[in-house]
Amino acid sequence: MTTIRSFMTNDHRHCDDLFAEAEQAMAKNNLEAARAAFGHFRTAVLAHFDCEEKTLFPTFEAKTGMSMGPTQVMRLEHEQMRALLDDAAEALNAGSADDYLGQADTLLIMMQQHNMKEENILYPMCDQHLAAELPDVLAHLETELAES
């Protein structure tokens, strides 16, 4: 049976793979390929954030009454990562490999810490509290990610 934790963790891995493609292109000094791969990564990450903020977090908050807990922390981290995504994209578009690599390193560390919190704390809490709503929540998340 698919859980919120497994579904969303799989999407984290998809985003990680796209990020790795951008890093590999940069390692080969292929700026054009890096721009394309980073663009795919950025689109996937923003879609992931959007489906969490539009569907998963509000559903969890409505069910538990916890709106200032882990979901609030995740939203704040999403905003920080959106800024890093913008800065990294701007560096790539300007052709500044050093600036991009600095932004990408910071983004990678932040994503790893953020994903660990979601995968080990928030998603299990969602699975526990949203068991009755699980099929509908998963269907919404899947649709939102597919439409992005």
XYZ file of C-alpha atoms in Angstrom:
148
model
C 0.000 0.000 0.000
C 1.280 3.416 -0.944
C 1.708 5.818 1.933
C 2.195 9.559 1.944
C 5.717 8.925 3.168
C 6.605 6.560 0.314
C 4.897 8.654 -2.368
C 6.476 11.938 -1.323
C 9.877 10.353 -0.629
C 9.855 8.944 -4.165
C 9.211 12.455 -5.450
C 12.164 13.723 -3.386
C 14.349 11.114 -5.123
C 13.067 12.223 -8.524
C 14.061 15.814 -7.693
C 17.451 14.612 -6.400
C 18.088 12.814 -9.699
C 17.305 15.971 -11.682
C 19.626 17.993 -9.441
C 22.398 15.421 -9.993
C 21.978 15.811 -13.780
C 22.615 19.546 -13.446
C 25.669 18.893 -11.281
C 27.024 16.359 -13.788
C 26.578 18.828 -16.633
C 28.450 21.478 -14.633
C 31.259 18.990 -13.937
C 31.601 18.576 -17.721
C 31.572 22.379 -18.195
C 28.405 22.050 -20.284
C 26.595 25.211 -19.220
C 23.739 24.747 -21.695
C 22.981 21.225 -20.460
C 23.280 22.452 -16.855
C 20.739 25.215 -17.512
C 18.294 22.717 -19.017
C 18.751 20.150 -16.239
C 18.509 22.785 -13.522
C 15.340 24.098 -15.146
C 13.783 20.627 -14.967
C 14.921 20.282 -11.355
C 13.548 23.702 -10.400
C 10.155 22.944 -11.987
C 9.939 19.605 -10.161
C 10.920 21.074 -6.778
C 8.476 23.958 -7.073
C 5.691 21.521 -8.007
C 6.575 19.426 -4.961
C 6.419 22.483 -2.688
C 3.136 23.602 -4.267
C 1.365 20.279 -3.761
C 2.517 20.156 -0.164
C 1.379 23.721 0.507
C -1.937 23.439 -1.373
C -3.005 19.931 -0.393
C -0.914 18.018 2.123
C -0.202 20.675 4.742
C -3.728 22.158 4.849
C -5.268 18.680 5.081
C -2.911 17.753 7.918
C -3.563 21.060 9.706
C -7.349 20.698 9.387
C -7.226 17.181 10.787
C -4.815 17.816 13.675
C -5.353 21.493 14.444
C -1.550 21.945 14.296
C -0.955 24.924 12.021
C 2.059 26.430 13.758
C 4.064 23.200 14.092
C 6.046 21.209 11.544
C 4.086 22.452 8.520
C 4.930 26.065 9.389
C 8.627 25.185 9.640
C 8.462 23.433 6.263
C 6.785 26.451 4.643
C 9.542 28.737 5.959
C 12.199 26.402 4.595
C 10.390 26.267 1.241
C 10.680 30.058 1.041
C 14.403 29.909 1.784
C 14.904 27.235 -0.874
C 12.833 29.181 -3.432
C 15.258 32.096 -2.953
C 18.238 29.766 -3.412
C 16.647 28.282 -6.542
C 16.192 31.781 -7.956
C 19.776 32.761 -7.128
C 21.187 29.562 -8.648
C 19.118 30.006 -11.823
C 20.249 33.616 -12.073
C 23.898 32.548 -11.740
C 23.447 29.930 -14.465
C 21.758 32.398 -16.774
C 24.604 34.866 -16.187
C 27.122 32.118 -17.009
C 28.735 32.304 -13.573
C 29.762 28.747 -12.734
C 31.368 29.698 -9.410
C 28.275 31.546 -8.206
C 26.054 28.680 -9.326
C 28.185 26.080 -7.559
C 28.109 28.093 -4.331
C 24.335 28.439 -4.459
C 23.921 24.783 -5.427
C 26.063 23.605 -2.489
C 23.973 25.621 -0.032
C 20.762 24.411 -1.664
C 21.894 20.778 -1.526
C 22.650 20.931 2.205
C 19.354 22.643 2.940
C 17.370 20.171 0.793
C 18.986 17.181 2.493
C 18.144 18.494 5.965
C 14.637 19.516 4.913
C 13.882 16.193 3.216
C 15.078 14.225 6.258
C 12.668 16.164 8.486
C 9.775 15.569 6.115
C 10.545 11.892 5.482
C 11.249 10.963 9.098
C 8.851 13.233 10.999
C 6.164 15.015 8.998
C 5.200 12.365 6.440
C 4.859 9.628 9.100
C 2.687 12.050 11.112
C 0.581 12.632 7.978
C 0.211 8.871 7.439
C -0.841 8.443 11.056
C -3.402 11.262 11.151
C -4.705 11.068 7.569
C -5.280 7.317 7.302
C -8.985 7.788 6.525
C -8.245 10.424 3.868
C -5.225 8.651 2.380
C -6.681 7.598 -1.012
C -8.071 11.092 -1.696
C -4.918 12.888 -0.506
C -2.683 10.648 -2.614
C -4.916 11.155 -5.659
C -4.718 14.941 -5.248
C -0.939 14.900 -4.789
C -0.449 12.644 -7.798
C -2.684 14.818 -9.989
C -0.969 18.029 -8.909
C 2.502 16.644 -9.591
C 1.420 15.216 -12.962
C -0.063 18.549 -14.066
C 3.067 20.548 -13.249
